[in-house]
Coordinates of C-alpha atoms and ligand atoms in Angstrom, one line a residue:
M12 CA 106.8 110.0 56.9
K13 CA 104.8 113.1 58.1
G14 CA 107.0 114.1 60.7
L15 CA 110.0 113.4 58.6
L16 CA 108.8 115.5 55.6
K17 CA 108.2 118.1 58.3
V18 CA 111.9 118.3 59.3
F19 CA 112.7 118.5 56.0
A20 CA 110.5 121.2 55.0
G21 CA 112.0 123.1 58.2
V22 CA 115.9 122.4 57.1
L23 CA 114.6 123.6 53.6
L24 CA 113.4 126.8 55.3
A25 CA 116.2 127.3 57.9
M26 CA 118.6 127.0 54.8
I27 CA 116.5 129.5 52.5
L28 CA 116.3 132.2 55.3
L29 CA 120.0 131.6 56.2
I30 CA 120.9 132.3 52.3
D31 CA 118.4 135.4 52.1
A32 CA 119.0 137.2 55.6
A33 CA 123.0 136.3 55.6
P34 CA 125.1 136.3 59.0
A35 CA 125.2 138.8 61.1
Q36 CA 128.8 138.9 62.1
A37 CA 130.1 138.1 65.8
F38 CA 132.9 140.0 67.0
V39 CA 134.9 136.8 68.9
N40 CA 137.6 138.4 71.4
S41 CA 137.3 141.7 70.3
A42 CA 137.6 145.3 71.3
S43 CA 134.2 147.0 72.3
R44 CA 135.4 150.4 71.5
P45 CA 138.0 152.2 68.9
P46 CA 141.5 152.7 70.4
G47 CA 141.1 156.2 69.5
I48 CA 139.7 158.8 67.5
A49 CA 139.9 158.9 63.4
V50 CA 138.9 161.4 60.9
A51 CA 139.4 161.8 56.9
S52 CA 137.8 164.4 54.9
A53 CA 139.0 166.3 51.6
H54 CA 140.7 169.2 53.5
P55 CA 143.9 168.8 56.1
L56 CA 141.9 172.0 58.0
A57 CA 138.4 170.2 57.6
T58 CA 140.2 167.2 59.3
D59 CA 142.1 169.1 61.9
A60 CA 138.3 171.0 62.8
G61 CA 137.1 167.1 63.5
I62 CA 139.8 166.2 65.6
E63 CA 139.8 169.8 67.4
V64 CA 135.9 169.1 68.1
L65 CA 136.6 165.5 69.6
Q66 CA 139.5 166.7 71.7
A67 CA 137.3 168.9 73.0
G68 CA 135.1 166.5 74.7
G69 CA 132.7 166.5 71.2
N70 CA 131.6 163.2 70.0
A71 CA 131.5 162.0 66.4
F72 CA 128.2 164.0 65.7
D73 CA 129.6 167.0 67.1
A74 CA 132.8 166.3 64.7
A75 CA 130.8 165.9 61.3
V76 CA 128.9 169.3 62.1
A77 CA 132.5 170.9 62.2
V78 CA 133.8 169.0 59.6
S79 CA 130.8 169.7 57.0
A80 CA 130.7 173.4 58.0
S81 CA 134.6 173.6 57.6
L82 CA 134.5 172.0 54.3
A83 CA 131.9 174.7 53.5
V84 CA 134.8 177.6 53.8
V85 CA 138.2 176.0 52.8
E86 CA 136.7 173.3 50.1
P87 CA 133.7 175.7 48.0
T88 CA 133.9 173.8 45.3
G89 CA 132.6 170.8 47.0
S90 CA 129.7 171.8 49.2
G91 CA 128.2 174.1 51.6
I92 CA 125.5 175.5 53.4
G93 CA 123.9 176.7 50.2
G94 CA 123.8 172.6 49.2
G95 CA 122.9 169.4 50.8
G96 CA 124.0 166.0 51.9
F97 CA 123.6 162.5 53.4
W98 CA 124.7 161.9 57.0
L99 CA 124.9 158.3 57.6
L100 CA 125.0 158.1 61.5
H101 CA 125.9 155.2 63.9
Q102 CA 125.3 155.9 67.5
A103 CA 127.1 153.1 69.8
P104 CA 125.2 151.4 72.5
S105 CA 127.1 153.8 75.3
A106 CA 125.1 156.8 73.5
I107 CA 121.7 155.1 73.1
K108 CA 119.5 155.8 76.3
S109 CA 119.2 152.3 78.3
T110 CA 115.6 151.9 77.5
S111 CA 115.8 152.1 73.6
P112 CA 115.6 148.5 72.0
N113 CA 118.5 149.0 69.8
K114 CA 120.8 149.1 72.9
D115 CA 122.8 146.2 72.7
E116 CA 123.9 147.0 68.7
G117 CA 123.4 150.7 68.2
R118 CA 121.6 152.6 66.1
D119 CA 122.1 153.4 62.7
I120 CA 120.7 156.5 61.1
F121 CA 120.5 158.0 57.6
L122 CA 120.1 162.2 57.8
D123 CA 118.6 163.0 54.7
G124 CA 119.6 166.5 53.9
R125 CA 119.1 166.8 50.4
E126 CA 117.7 169.8 48.9
V127 CA 114.4 170.0 47.4
A128 CA 112.9 171.5 44.3
P129 CA 111.0 175.0 45.0
L130 CA 107.2 175.5 45.5
A131 CA 107.1 177.3 42.4
A132 CA 109.1 174.3 40.2
T133 CA 107.4 172.2 37.1
E134 CA 107.8 169.3 35.5
N135 CA 108.8 171.0 32.3
M136 CA 110.6 174.0 33.6
Y137 CA 114.1 173.3 32.2
L138 CA 112.8 172.4 28.5
D139 CA 112.3 174.9 25.8
A140 CA 109.6 175.3 23.2
Q141 CA 110.6 172.0 21.1
G142 CA 110.5 170.2 24.9
K143 CA 114.3 170.3 24.5
A144 CA 116.4 170.4 27.7
V145 CA 118.5 173.3 27.9
D146 CA 121.3 172.5 30.2
I147 CA 122.4 175.7 31.2
A148 CA 119.1 176.4 32.9
S149 CA 119.5 173.5 35.4
R150 CA 123.3 173.9 36.0
D151 CA 124.4 177.5 36.0
G152 CA 122.6 180.4 37.9
A153 CA 119.6 181.3 40.3
L154 CA 116.9 178.9 38.5
A155 CA 119.2 176.1 39.2
A156 CA 119.4 175.9 42.9
G157 CA 117.1 173.5 45.0
I158 CA 116.1 174.5 48.4
P159 CA 119.4 173.5 50.8
G160 CA 119.1 170.9 53.5
E161 CA 122.8 171.4 54.7
P162 CA 122.0 173.7 57.4
A163 CA 119.1 172.2 59.0
A164 CA 120.9 168.7 58.8
L165 CA 123.8 170.4 60.8
A166 CA 121.5 171.6 63.1
A167 CA 120.0 168.6 63.8
L168 CA 123.3 166.7 64.0
A169 CA 124.4 168.9 66.6
S170 CA 121.0 169.5 68.9
K171 CA 119.6 165.9 68.8
Y172 CA 122.9 163.7 68.7
G173 CA 125.9 166.2 69.4
K174 CA 127.4 167.1 73.1
L175 CA 129.2 170.4 72.5
G176 CA 126.3 172.4 71.2
F177 CA 126.0 173.8 67.6
A178 CA 127.9 177.1 68.2
R179 CA 130.9 175.1 69.4
D180 CA 130.8 172.9 66.7
L181 CA 130.7 175.6 64.3
Q182 CA 133.7 177.5 65.9
P183 CA 136.4 176.2 63.7
A184 CA 134.4 176.9 60.6
I185 CA 133.7 180.4 61.5
R186 CA 137.7 180.9 62.2
Y187 CA 138.6 179.9 58.7
A188 CA 136.0 181.9 57.1
R189 CA 136.9 185.4 59.0
D190 CA 140.8 184.8 59.2
G191 CA 140.8 183.2 56.1
F192 CA 143.1 180.5 55.1
I193 CA 146.0 179.6 52.5
V194 CA 144.3 178.5 48.6
D195 CA 146.1 175.5 47.5
A196 CA 146.9 174.6 43.8
K197 CA 143.7 172.2 43.7
L198 CA 141.7 175.2 44.7
A199 CA 143.2 177.6 42.5
R200 CA 142.9 175.6 39.6
A201 CA 138.9 175.3 40.2
I202 CA 138.6 179.3 40.5
A203 CA 140.4 179.5 37.2
E204 CA 138.3 177.5 35.4
N205 CA 134.9 178.4 36.9
A206 CA 135.7 182.2 37.1
N207 CA 133.7 182.9 34.5
R208 CA 130.4 181.2 35.6
M209 CA 130.2 182.8 38.9
S210 CA 127.9 185.7 39.8
P211 CA 129.4 189.0 40.5
A212 CA 129.3 188.9 44.5
A213 CA 131.1 185.5 44.1
T214 CA 133.9 186.9 41.6
A215 CA 134.3 189.8 44.2
I216 CA 135.7 187.2 46.8
F217 CA 137.3 184.5 44.3
V218 CA 138.2 186.7 41.2
P219 CA 139.2 190.2 43.1
N220 CA 139.8 192.7 40.7
G221 CA 139.5 190.3 38.0
K222 CA 142.0 188.1 38.7
P223 CA 141.7 184.8 40.1
L224 CA 143.1 183.9 43.3
V225 CA 146.4 181.7 42.9
A226 CA 147.9 179.2 45.2
G227 CA 149.4 180.6 48.1
D228 CA 146.7 183.6 48.3
K229 CA 144.8 183.9 51.5
L230 CA 141.3 183.6 51.2
V231 CA 139.1 185.3 53.6
Q232 CA 134.9 185.0 53.5
T233 CA 134.0 187.6 55.7
D234 CA 130.3 187.6 54.4
L235 CA 130.4 183.7 54.8
S236 CA 131.6 183.9 58.2
K237 CA 128.6 185.9 59.2
S238 CA 126.1 183.7 58.0
L239 CA 127.8 180.9 59.6
Q240 CA 127.9 183.2 62.8
L241 CA 123.9 183.6 62.4
L242 CA 123.6 179.7 62.5
A243 CA 126.0 179.7 65.6
S244 CA 123.6 182.1 67.3
R245 CA 120.1 181.1 66.0
G246 CA 120.3 177.6 64.9
A247 CA 118.6 176.5 61.8
A248 CA 116.4 179.6 61.8
G249 CA 119.1 182.1 61.3
F250 CA 119.1 180.4 57.4
Y251 CA 115.8 179.6 57.2
Q252 CA 114.0 182.8 58.4
G253 CA 115.0 186.3 59.1
T254 CA 117.1 188.6 57.5
L255 CA 119.7 185.9 55.6
A256 CA 116.2 184.1 54.5
K257 CA 114.8 187.0 53.2
T258 CA 118.3 188.3 51.5
L259 CA 118.7 185.0 49.9
V260 CA 114.8 185.0 48.3
A261 CA 115.6 188.8 47.0
G262 CA 118.4 187.7 45.8
V263 CA 117.4 184.8 43.8
D264 CA 114.3 186.9 42.7
A265 CA 116.4 189.2 41.2
A266 CA 118.3 186.5 39.3
K267 CA 115.6 184.8 37.5
G268 CA 115.2 182.2 40.3
I269 CA 112.2 180.8 41.8
W270 CA 112.6 180.9 45.7
S271 CA 110.1 182.1 48.1
E272 CA 110.1 182.9 51.8
A273 CA 107.8 179.9 52.7
D274 CA 110.2 177.5 50.5
L275 CA 113.1 178.3 53.6
A276 CA 110.6 178.1 56.1
R277 CA 108.9 174.7 55.4
Y278 CA 112.3 172.9 54.6
S279 CA 112.7 169.7 57.0
V280 CA 115.6 167.0 57.2
V281 CA 114.3 163.4 56.9
E282 CA 115.5 160.8 58.8
R283 CA 115.3 157.4 57.2
E284 CA 116.1 154.2 57.7
P285 CA 119.4 153.1 56.0
L286 CA 119.0 150.5 53.4
V287 CA 120.8 147.2 54.9
T288 CA 122.1 144.4 52.4
Y289 CA 124.6 142.0 52.6
F290 CA 127.5 140.3 50.4
R291 CA 128.9 137.0 51.9
D292 CA 129.3 137.6 55.5
Y293 CA 129.4 141.0 55.3
K294 CA 126.6 143.6 56.3
L295 CA 126.2 146.9 54.1
I296 CA 124.2 149.8 56.1
T297 CA 123.8 152.4 53.1
S298 CA 121.8 154.7 51.3
P299 CA 118.2 154.5 50.7
P300 CA 116.5 156.3 48.0
P301 CA 116.6 159.4 47.3
S302 CA 119.9 158.1 46.6
A303 CA 120.2 155.4 44.1
G304 CA 123.8 154.1 45.4
G305 CA 122.6 152.0 48.0
I306 CA 120.2 149.9 45.8
A307 CA 123.1 149.9 43.0
L308 CA 125.2 148.4 46.0
A309 CA 122.4 145.6 46.4
E310 CA 121.8 144.6 43.1
T311 CA 125.8 144.7 42.2
L312 CA 127.0 142.6 45.2
Q313 CA 124.1 140.4 45.1
Q314 CA 124.4 139.6 41.3
L315 CA 128.3 139.4 42.2
E316 CA 128.0 136.9 44.9
V317 CA 125.3 134.8 43.2
L318 CA 127.8 134.5 40.4
G319 CA 130.2 133.4 42.9
W320 CA 132.3 136.1 41.8
T321 CA 136.2 136.3 43.4
D322 CA 138.6 138.8 42.2
T323 CA 140.7 136.8 39.9
H324 CA 142.5 140.7 38.5
D325 CA 141.8 140.0 35.0
A326 CA 139.1 141.0 32.3
A327 CA 137.1 137.7 33.2
S328 CA 136.4 139.2 37.2
K329 CA 135.9 142.9 36.0
H330 CA 133.7 141.8 33.7
L331 CA 131.2 140.1 35.8
V332 CA 131.1 143.9 37.4
I333 CA 130.9 146.0 34.5
E334 CA 128.0 143.8 33.6
S335 CA 126.1 143.8 37.1
L336 CA 126.7 147.7 37.1
R337 CA 125.3 147.5 33.7
R338 CA 121.6 145.7 34.8
A339 CA 122.2 148.2 38.4
Y340 CA 122.3 151.6 36.6
H341 CA 120.1 150.5 34.0
D342 CA 117.2 149.8 37.0
R343 CA 118.6 153.2 38.5
A344 CA 117.1 154.7 35.2
Q345 CA 113.9 152.7 35.1
Y346 CA 112.6 153.0 38.5
L347 CA 114.3 155.8 41.1
G348 CA 113.2 159.0 42.0
D349 CA 112.6 160.7 45.8
P350 CA 110.6 157.9 47.8
D351 CA 108.2 160.4 49.2
F352 CA 107.1 161.1 45.7
V353 CA 107.2 157.8 43.8
Q354 CA 106.8 154.1 44.3
I355 CA 109.9 152.3 44.3
P356 CA 110.1 148.6 44.0
L357 CA 112.7 149.1 46.7
T358 CA 112.1 145.2 48.1
R359 CA 112.0 143.5 44.9
L360 CA 115.3 145.8 43.4
A361 CA 117.1 144.8 46.5
S362 CA 116.0 141.2 47.0
R363 CA 117.8 138.0 46.1
D364 CA 115.7 136.5 43.9
Y365 CA 116.0 139.3 41.8
A366 CA 119.6 139.7 41.9
I367 CA 119.5 135.9 40.8
S368 CA 117.0 136.6 37.8
L369 CA 119.5 139.6 36.8
A370 CA 122.9 137.3 37.5
R371 CA 121.3 134.9 34.7
T372 CA 121.5 137.4 31.8
I373 CA 124.9 137.7 32.2
D374 CA 126.9 136.2 29.5
R375 CA 130.4 135.6 30.9
K376 CA 131.8 135.6 27.3
H377 CA 130.4 138.9 26.1
A378 CA 129.5 142.1 26.9
T379 CA 125.2 142.5 27.0
P380 CA 124.9 145.7 24.7
S381 CA 122.8 148.2 27.1
A382 CA 120.6 149.1 23.9
S383 CA 119.0 145.7 24.2
L384 CA 118.0 146.7 28.0
D385 CA 116.7 150.1 26.6
A386 CA 117.3 154.1 25.4
A387 CA 120.4 156.7 24.8
A388 CA 122.1 159.3 26.4
K389 CA 125.6 161.5 26.2
P390 CA 128.7 160.8 28.0
A391 CA 129.0 161.9 31.6
V392 CA 131.6 165.2 31.9
E393 CA 134.4 164.9 34.4
G394 CA 133.2 166.6 37.7
G395 CA 135.1 165.9 40.5
Q396 CA 133.2 167.8 43.3
T397 CA 130.8 167.1 46.2
T398 CA 133.1 166.0 49.2
H399 CA 132.6 163.1 51.6
F400 CA 134.2 162.6 55.4
S401 CA 134.5 159.7 57.3
I402 CA 134.7 159.9 61.5
I403 CA 134.8 157.2 64.1
D404 CA 134.8 158.3 67.8
A405 CA 136.7 156.5 70.9
D406 CA 133.0 155.3 72.1
G407 CA 132.4 153.5 68.5
N408 CA 129.8 156.3 67.2
R409 CA 130.5 156.8 63.5
V410 CA 129.7 159.2 60.8
A411 CA 129.7 158.9 57.2
A412 CA 128.6 161.9 55.2
T413 CA 128.4 162.9 51.6
M414 CA 127.6 166.2 50.9
S415 CA 127.2 168.4 47.5
I416 CA 126.5 171.8 45.9
N417 CA 126.8 169.0 42.8
L418 CA 129.1 171.2 40.2
S419 CA 132.0 172.7 40.7
F420 CA 130.8 175.8 42.7
G421 CA 127.6 174.8 42.5
S422 CA 125.5 177.0 40.5
G423 CA 128.2 179.4 40.5
F424 CA 125.5 182.3 41.6
M425 CA 126.1 183.8 45.4
V426 CA 123.4 186.0 46.5
A427 CA 125.5 189.9 47.7
G428 CA 126.5 189.8 51.1
T429 CA 125.7 186.2 52.3
G430 CA 129.3 184.4 51.1
I431 CA 127.1 181.2 50.1
F432 CA 127.4 179.5 46.9
L433 CA 123.7 178.1 45.8
N434 CA 123.8 174.6 44.4
D435 CA 122.5 173.3 40.6
E436 CA 121.3 170.2 42.4
M437 CA 118.3 170.4 40.0
D438 CA 120.3 169.3 37.4
D439 CA 120.4 166.0 39.2
F440 CA 116.2 165.5 38.1
A441 CA 115.5 164.1 35.1
A442 CA 114.5 167.4 32.8
S443 CA 112.8 165.2 30.4
T444 CA 112.4 161.2 30.1
T445 CA 115.2 161.6 27.2
A446 CA 117.1 164.2 28.2
S447 CA 120.9 163.4 30.2
N448 CA 122.1 165.2 33.4
A449 CA 125.8 166.5 33.6
Y450 CA 126.7 162.9 34.3
G451 CA 125.1 161.2 31.2
L452 CA 122.4 159.7 33.6
I453 CA 118.9 159.8 32.3
G454 CA 115.8 159.2 34.1
S455 CA 112.0 158.6 34.0
K456 CA 108.9 159.9 35.4
A457 CA 110.0 159.2 38.5
N458 CA 112.7 161.6 38.7
A459 CA 110.7 164.7 37.2
V460 CA 110.9 167.8 38.5
A461 CA 108.1 168.4 41.2
P462 CA 107.6 171.0 44.0
R463 CA 109.5 169.8 47.3
K464 CA 110.6 166.9 45.7
R465 CA 113.8 165.7 46.0
P466 CA 116.1 165.1 43.2
L467 CA 117.9 161.6 43.0
S468 CA 121.3 161.2 43.8
T469 CA 124.2 158.9 43.5
M470 CA 125.6 159.8 47.0
T471 CA 126.5 156.6 48.9
P472 CA 128.1 157.1 52.3
T473 CA 128.7 153.7 53.5
F474 CA 129.5 151.7 56.5
V475 CA 130.5 147.7 56.0
E476 CA 130.8 145.3 59.3
G477 CA 132.4 141.9 58.9
P478 CA 135.4 139.3 59.3
N479 CA 137.6 142.4 58.0
G480 CA 136.3 144.9 60.8
I481 CA 134.5 147.9 60.2
L482 CA 134.7 150.3 56.9
L483 CA 133.3 153.9 56.8
I484 CA 133.6 154.8 53.2
G485 CA 132.4 157.2 50.5
T486 CA 133.3 159.8 47.8
P487 CA 132.5 162.5 45.2
G488 CA 132.0 161.6 41.8
G489 CA 128.6 162.1 40.4
S490 CA 127.1 158.8 38.6
R491 CA 130.5 156.8 39.4
I492 CA 129.9 157.3 43.5
A493 CA 128.5 154.0 43.7
T494 CA 131.1 152.2 41.6
M495 CA 133.9 153.6 43.3
V496 CA 132.3 152.5 47.0
L497 CA 131.5 149.0 45.4
L498 CA 135.2 148.3 44.8
G499 CA 136.5 149.6 47.5
I500 CA 133.9 147.4 49.4
L501 CA 135.4 144.4 47.5
D502 CA 138.8 145.6 48.1
F503 CA 138.2 145.9 51.5
V504 CA 136.8 142.2 51.5
D505 CA 139.7 140.9 50.0
G506 CA 141.9 142.3 52.7
A507 CA 142.8 145.7 51.5
D508 CA 144.2 148.4 54.5
A509 CA 142.3 152.1 54.1
K510 CA 145.3 153.4 51.9
A511 CA 144.9 150.6 49.5
I512 CA 141.3 151.2 49.4
V513 CA 141.4 154.7 48.3
A514 CA 144.1 154.6 45.9
A515 CA 143.2 151.7 43.9
P516 CA 142.7 152.5 40.0
R517 CA 139.0 152.8 39.3
Y518 CA 136.3 152.0 36.1
H519 CA 132.9 152.2 35.6
H520 CA 129.8 151.1 33.9
Q521 CA 126.3 153.1 34.4
Y522 CA 124.4 151.2 31.9
L523 CA 123.7 154.7 29.2
P524 CA 126.4 155.6 27.6
D525 CA 127.2 151.9 26.6
V526 CA 130.8 152.2 27.7
V527 CA 133.2 151.2 30.2
Q528 CA 135.4 154.2 31.3
F529 CA 138.8 153.7 33.4
E530 CA 141.4 155.8 34.9
P531 CA 145.0 155.3 33.6
G532 CA 146.2 152.2 34.7
A533 CA 143.0 150.7 35.9
F534 CA 143.3 147.8 33.0
S535 CA 146.4 146.1 32.3
E536 CA 147.4 145.7 28.0
T537 CA 145.6 142.2 28.3
E538 CA 142.7 143.2 30.2
Q539 CA 141.8 145.9 27.6
H540 CA 142.3 143.5 25.2
D541 CA 140.5 140.7 26.4
L542 CA 137.4 143.0 27.4
T543 CA 137.3 144.3 24.1
A544 CA 137.1 140.9 22.8
L545 CA 134.3 140.4 25.1
G546 CA 132.3 143.2 23.5
D547 CA 132.8 146.0 25.7
T548 CA 133.9 149.4 24.4
L549 CA 136.2 151.1 26.2
A550 CA 136.6 154.5 26.8
P551 CA 139.9 155.4 28.6
L552 CA 139.9 158.8 30.5
T553 CA 142.8 160.5 30.7
S554 CA 142.5 161.7 34.3
T555 CA 141.6 160.4 37.5
Y556 CA 138.4 161.0 39.2
G557 CA 136.8 160.7 43.1
N558 CA 138.1 161.5 46.4
M559 CA 137.5 158.7 48.8
Q560 CA 137.6 159.2 52.5
V561 CA 138.2 155.9 54.8
V562 CA 137.7 155.1 58.4
L563 CA 138.7 151.2 59.1
W564 CA 138.7 150.0 62.4
N565 CA 139.1 146.5 63.1
P566 CA 137.9 145.2 66.6
Q567 CA 139.5 141.9 66.3
T568 CA 142.9 143.6 66.1
N569 CA 142.0 146.7 67.5
N570 CA 143.5 148.3 64.4
L571 CA 142.5 151.8 63.5
Q572 CA 143.3 153.6 59.9
A573 CA 142.1 156.5 58.2
A574 CA 142.9 157.2 54.5
S575 CA 142.4 160.4 52.2
D576 CA 142.3 159.8 48.5
P577 CA 145.9 160.1 46.9
R578 CA 144.1 161.9 44.0
A579 CA 143.4 165.1 45.8
V580 CA 144.5 167.0 48.7
G581 CA 142.7 165.6 51.5
A582 CA 144.0 164.1 55.1
G583 CA 143.0 161.2 57.5
R584 CA 144.3 161.1 60.8
V585 CA 144.4 158.8 63.7
V586 CA 144.8 159.8 67.2
L587 CA 145.0 157.0 69.6
T588 CA 144.0 157.6 73.1
A589 CA 146.6 157.1 75.8
G590 CA 147.6 153.8 76.6
H591 CA 147.1 152.6 73.0
Ligands
LIG614 O1 124.0 163.8 44.1 C1 124.6 163.4 43.6 O2 124.5 162.2 43.3 C2 125.3 164.5 42.5 N1 124.6 165.8 42.8 C3 126.7 164.4 43.1 C4 127.6 165.5 42.2 C5 129.0 164.8 42.7 O3 129.7 163.9 43.3 C6 129.9 165.8 41.7 N2 131.2 165.2 41.8 N3 132.0 164.6 40.7

């Protein structure tokens, strides 16, 4: 009897482990390498830069440097060397030394090049005498800028993981800046909209003689090409030390900012373990803190799994997505911040038990008022900035990277002679426990400003591995990033191809404000009626949002796809190796 009990207990334990540890997929009869290379990014010239570097013998990491630096030039609204980002890397087995313990599966790395608060930053620096947040101070001008991480991240990517060298990887970007490129309608619109929040050095380039550049004009950025050239010749030191560093600090100081040379000299990227979670038989490799995105995915997907969710393409299935998001974004506001500064109950938040307890509170017949979970906030503004790209090379190395200077053209502030827009990522901190940021997100002390601390992000570059293949996914979109990635993953699991994933209509809930935002066409009339009847407050948007860039490789069919969001101007390209 005792023996039988033991066996029973053993079986039970095995079952529990199976539920908790979810299966790692095995690709039976599958290709070990992609049939070619694929790049998807928010600008055709940046995609071309990635392809150029790959065809010159570089790997996905070289291409990632080329694409990142090119985006800094050709999409200056979204990211740049005055900002930061997250680069999620997968080293294929062939790229790893034979002595490594991860030799067989490859290795995943989360390169955190997020901005940090300057040493002189203080918790109340964006509050007025009455303790009220002064939004403009954290959004426009030099005081809004964190210490950039992108130059250090790109230098690390090239030197540690690339094959061609930093200088070669930077060539396309230097060329685009020095020789110029043609402004498209999207960039022209952004220049016109932001002309009056740009500092004089930026206006001289983007609004010459008081006239914003228009579509068809050529944009030459000589100063930026020189700054990039300094990086090419001196590595990260070309930005963080020496002439450029001194010019940046003096310029920020003259504009009432608080950078010091020590801030720049001490900046360092952090390599973190990616957050790993599971949805059915899919494994997700995604952003850990200081991004809130990965935890949001872990919480929402596990709640949906526990609820037995399937996409019935109606209000009932969308209701469950909305309710799981409400709970995940509530936790974001409560617990999340820079993990190097605050204790985050990460294991618990990402656990199956916790998802079960959250899912139990979901009522299939009624929306849960967010106020019954807590506090109040303003609606989010339309951002449309930041940028993402996805790359796979012919060895199977991958990069999914989301990079940002936060709002359009960052803080709008540029130090004369540098050509570099400084970010306004300081707005991603919680200025106080009641103030909301530009995306309507609120936060707790966990995300308060402190010297050298990283502001909480939602950027969610993600790999998904499972029966439908390998997905590289991400997008800009402020607070809505994690939701977009979630919807994209659900479509992928449902069998959608890359084009369908980036094109699918979007909806979003972020706990507060307690409304469901949705793109035109995302909900049918019936779904709108049904969701309202469940108690949801619908907030229809008049425009679309996001700019998703996806690469999808299915090792079983050896089909390789790249797709760029049809809402914007980017390009996805696949180049097959001879013989495929
Ligand atoms: O790190 C973040 O989450 C934000 N700074 C990203 C901003 C963004 O995506 C703007 N796009 N709408």
